[in-house]
mmCIF file of C-alpha atoms in Angstrom:
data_model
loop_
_atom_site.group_PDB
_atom_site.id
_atom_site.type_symbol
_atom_site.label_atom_id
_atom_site.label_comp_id
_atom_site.label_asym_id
_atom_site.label_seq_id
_atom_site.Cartn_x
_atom_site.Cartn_y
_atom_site.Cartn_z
ATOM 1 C CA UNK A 1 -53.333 -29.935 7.725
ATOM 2 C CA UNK A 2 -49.772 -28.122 8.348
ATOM 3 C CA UNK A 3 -49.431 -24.401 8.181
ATOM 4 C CA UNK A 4 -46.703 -22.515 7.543
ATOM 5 C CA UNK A 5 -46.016 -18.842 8.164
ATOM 6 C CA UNK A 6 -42.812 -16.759 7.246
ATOM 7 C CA UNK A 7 -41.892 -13.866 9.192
ATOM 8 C CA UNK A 8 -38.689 -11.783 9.020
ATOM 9 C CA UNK A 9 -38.354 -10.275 5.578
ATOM 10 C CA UNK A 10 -37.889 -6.528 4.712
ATOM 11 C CA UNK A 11 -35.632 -4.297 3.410
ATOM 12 C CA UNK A 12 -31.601 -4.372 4.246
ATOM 13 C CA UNK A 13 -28.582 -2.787 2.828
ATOM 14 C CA UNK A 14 -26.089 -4.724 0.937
ATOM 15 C CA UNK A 15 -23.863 -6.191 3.661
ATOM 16 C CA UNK A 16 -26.646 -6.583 6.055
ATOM 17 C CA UNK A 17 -28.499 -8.944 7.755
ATOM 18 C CA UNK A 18 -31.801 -10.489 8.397
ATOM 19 C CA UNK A 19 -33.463 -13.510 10.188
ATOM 20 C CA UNK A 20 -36.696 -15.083 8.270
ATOM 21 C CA UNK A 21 -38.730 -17.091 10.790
ATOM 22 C CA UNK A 22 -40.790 -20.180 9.784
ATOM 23 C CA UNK A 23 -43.436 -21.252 12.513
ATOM 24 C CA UNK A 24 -45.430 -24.817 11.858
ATOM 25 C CA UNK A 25 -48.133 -25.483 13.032
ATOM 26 C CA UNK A 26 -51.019 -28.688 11.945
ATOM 27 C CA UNK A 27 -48.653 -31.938 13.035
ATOM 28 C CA UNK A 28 -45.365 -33.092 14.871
ATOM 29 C CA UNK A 29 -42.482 -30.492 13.511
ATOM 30 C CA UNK A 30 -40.419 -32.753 14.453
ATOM 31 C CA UNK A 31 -41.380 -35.507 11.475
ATOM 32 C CA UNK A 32 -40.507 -33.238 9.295
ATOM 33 C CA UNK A 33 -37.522 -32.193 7.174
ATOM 34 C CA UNK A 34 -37.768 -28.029 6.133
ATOM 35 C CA UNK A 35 -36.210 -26.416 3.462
ATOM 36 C CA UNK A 36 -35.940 -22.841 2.460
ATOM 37 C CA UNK A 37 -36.092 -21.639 -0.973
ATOM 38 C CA UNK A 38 -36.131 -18.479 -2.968
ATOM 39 C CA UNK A 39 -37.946 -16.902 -6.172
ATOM 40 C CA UNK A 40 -36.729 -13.860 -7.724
ATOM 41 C CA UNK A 41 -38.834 -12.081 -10.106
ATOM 42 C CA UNK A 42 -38.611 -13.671 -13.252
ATOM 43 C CA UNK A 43 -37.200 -16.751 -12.386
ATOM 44 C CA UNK A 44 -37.789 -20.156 -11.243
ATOM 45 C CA UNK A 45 -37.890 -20.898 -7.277
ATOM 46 C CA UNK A 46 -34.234 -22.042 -6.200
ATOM 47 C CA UNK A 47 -33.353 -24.239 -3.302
ATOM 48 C CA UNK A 48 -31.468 -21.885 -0.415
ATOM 49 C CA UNK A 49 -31.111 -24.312 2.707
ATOM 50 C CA UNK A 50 -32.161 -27.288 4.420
ATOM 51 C CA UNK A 51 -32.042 -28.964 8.046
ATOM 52 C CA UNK A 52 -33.119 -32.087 8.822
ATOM 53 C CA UNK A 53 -35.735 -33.951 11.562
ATOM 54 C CA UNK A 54 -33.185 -33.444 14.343
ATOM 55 C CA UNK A 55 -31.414 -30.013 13.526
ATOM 56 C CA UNK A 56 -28.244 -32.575 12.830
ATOM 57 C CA UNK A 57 -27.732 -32.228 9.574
ATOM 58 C CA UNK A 58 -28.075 -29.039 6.927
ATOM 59 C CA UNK A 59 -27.109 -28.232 3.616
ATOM 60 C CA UNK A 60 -26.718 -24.662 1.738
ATOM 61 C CA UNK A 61 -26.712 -23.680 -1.973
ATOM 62 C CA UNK A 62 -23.400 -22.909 -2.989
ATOM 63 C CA UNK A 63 -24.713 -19.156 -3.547
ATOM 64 C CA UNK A 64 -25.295 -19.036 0.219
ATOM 65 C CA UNK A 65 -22.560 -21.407 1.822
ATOM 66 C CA UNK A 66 -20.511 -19.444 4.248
ATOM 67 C CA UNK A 67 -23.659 -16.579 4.208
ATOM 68 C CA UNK A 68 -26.530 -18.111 5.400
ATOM 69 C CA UNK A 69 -27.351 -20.876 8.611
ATOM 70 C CA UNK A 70 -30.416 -22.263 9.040
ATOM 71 C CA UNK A 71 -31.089 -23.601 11.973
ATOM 72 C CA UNK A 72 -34.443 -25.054 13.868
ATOM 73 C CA UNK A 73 -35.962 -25.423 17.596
ATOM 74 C CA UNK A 74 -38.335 -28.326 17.651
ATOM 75 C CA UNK A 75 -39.969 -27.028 21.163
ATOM 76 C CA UNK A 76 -41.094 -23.919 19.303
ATOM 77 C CA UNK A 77 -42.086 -25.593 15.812
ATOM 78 C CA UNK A 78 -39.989 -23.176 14.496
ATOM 79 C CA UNK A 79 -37.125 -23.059 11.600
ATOM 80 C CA UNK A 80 -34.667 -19.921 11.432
ATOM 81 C CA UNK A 81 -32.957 -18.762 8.197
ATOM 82 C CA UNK A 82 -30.029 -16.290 9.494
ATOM 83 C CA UNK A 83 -28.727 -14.424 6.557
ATOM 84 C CA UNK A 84 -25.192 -12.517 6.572
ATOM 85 C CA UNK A 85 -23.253 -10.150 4.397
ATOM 86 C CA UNK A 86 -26.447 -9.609 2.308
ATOM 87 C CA UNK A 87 -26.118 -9.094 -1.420
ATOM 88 C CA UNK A 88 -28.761 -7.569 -4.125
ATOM 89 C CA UNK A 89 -28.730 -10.871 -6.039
ATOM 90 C CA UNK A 90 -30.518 -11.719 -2.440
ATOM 91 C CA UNK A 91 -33.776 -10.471 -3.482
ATOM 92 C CA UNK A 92 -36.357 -12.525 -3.478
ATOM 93 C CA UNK A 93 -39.386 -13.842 -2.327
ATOM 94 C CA UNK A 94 -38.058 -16.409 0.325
ATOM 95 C CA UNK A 95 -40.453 -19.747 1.196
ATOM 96 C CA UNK A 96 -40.186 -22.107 3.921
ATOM 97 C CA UNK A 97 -41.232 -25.884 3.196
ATOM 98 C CA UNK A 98 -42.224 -28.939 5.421
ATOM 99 C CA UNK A 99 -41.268 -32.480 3.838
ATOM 100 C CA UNK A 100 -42.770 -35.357 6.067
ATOM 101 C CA UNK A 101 -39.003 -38.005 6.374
ATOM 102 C CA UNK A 102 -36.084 -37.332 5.755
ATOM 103 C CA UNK A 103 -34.138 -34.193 4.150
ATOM 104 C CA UNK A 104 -34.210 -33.128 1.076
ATOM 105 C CA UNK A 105 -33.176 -30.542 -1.675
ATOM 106 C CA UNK A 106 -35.947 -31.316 -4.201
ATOM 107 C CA UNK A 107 -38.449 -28.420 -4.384
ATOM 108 C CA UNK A 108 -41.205 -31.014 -5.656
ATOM 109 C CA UNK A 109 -40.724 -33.475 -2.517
ATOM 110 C CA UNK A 110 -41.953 -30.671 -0.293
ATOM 111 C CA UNK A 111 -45.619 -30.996 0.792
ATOM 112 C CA UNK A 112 -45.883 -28.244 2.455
ATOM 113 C CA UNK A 113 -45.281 -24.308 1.697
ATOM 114 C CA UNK A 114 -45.715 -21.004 3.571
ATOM 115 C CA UNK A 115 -46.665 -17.872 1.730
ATOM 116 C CA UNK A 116 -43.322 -16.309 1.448
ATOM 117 C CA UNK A 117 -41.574 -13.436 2.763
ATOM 118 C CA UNK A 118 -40.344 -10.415 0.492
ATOM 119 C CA UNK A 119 -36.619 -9.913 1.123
ATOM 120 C CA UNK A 120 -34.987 -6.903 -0.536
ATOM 121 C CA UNK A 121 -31.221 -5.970 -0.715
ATOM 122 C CA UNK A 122 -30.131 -2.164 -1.604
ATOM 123 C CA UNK A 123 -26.989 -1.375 -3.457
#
């Protein structure tokens, strides 16, 4: 069985910064793909970022593009969302996902999901 567990949310002033932390435990990180997605209240979870088996490749929302980098160390079964120049339409309830191949931006391809991390951006 893979775990997940999110670390790194809180509460940040528009313009700031935080780093979510996604450790994996259960089966070889390194098979899998991770995503991280989002779920503000009242609306439907929302892809955010991706990185694939290797760290190689990654791919952002357009909302997030230029923002956000997520980024991965296979040694410590561990994925990293860095966020940057932090905006209220931030909030959210962020997720990190496990897919076992290759990456992918489908929310219903993802096996595996942590419990989420509150992340909360002040005007």
């Amino acid at each position: 069985q893979v775990q997940l567990a999110e670390s790194g949310g809180g509460l940040v002033q528009t313009g700031g910064s935080l780093r979510l932390s996604c450790v994996v435990s259960g089966r070889t990180f390194s098979s899998y793909g991770m995503g991280w997605f989002r779920q503000a209240p009242g609306k439907e979870r929302e892809f955010v970022a991706l990185i694939g088996r290797s760290g190689i490749i990654t791919y952002y929302a357009d909302s997030v593009k230029g923002r956000f980098t997520i980024s991965r160390d296979n040694a410590k079964n561990t994925v990293y969302l860095q966020m940057n120049s932090l905006k209220p339409e931030d909030t959210a309830v962020y997720y990190c996902a496990a897919h076992f191949g290759v990456w992918t931006a489908a929310l219903n391809e993802y096996e595996y999901w942590g419990q989420g991390t509150q992340v909360t951006v002040s005007s």
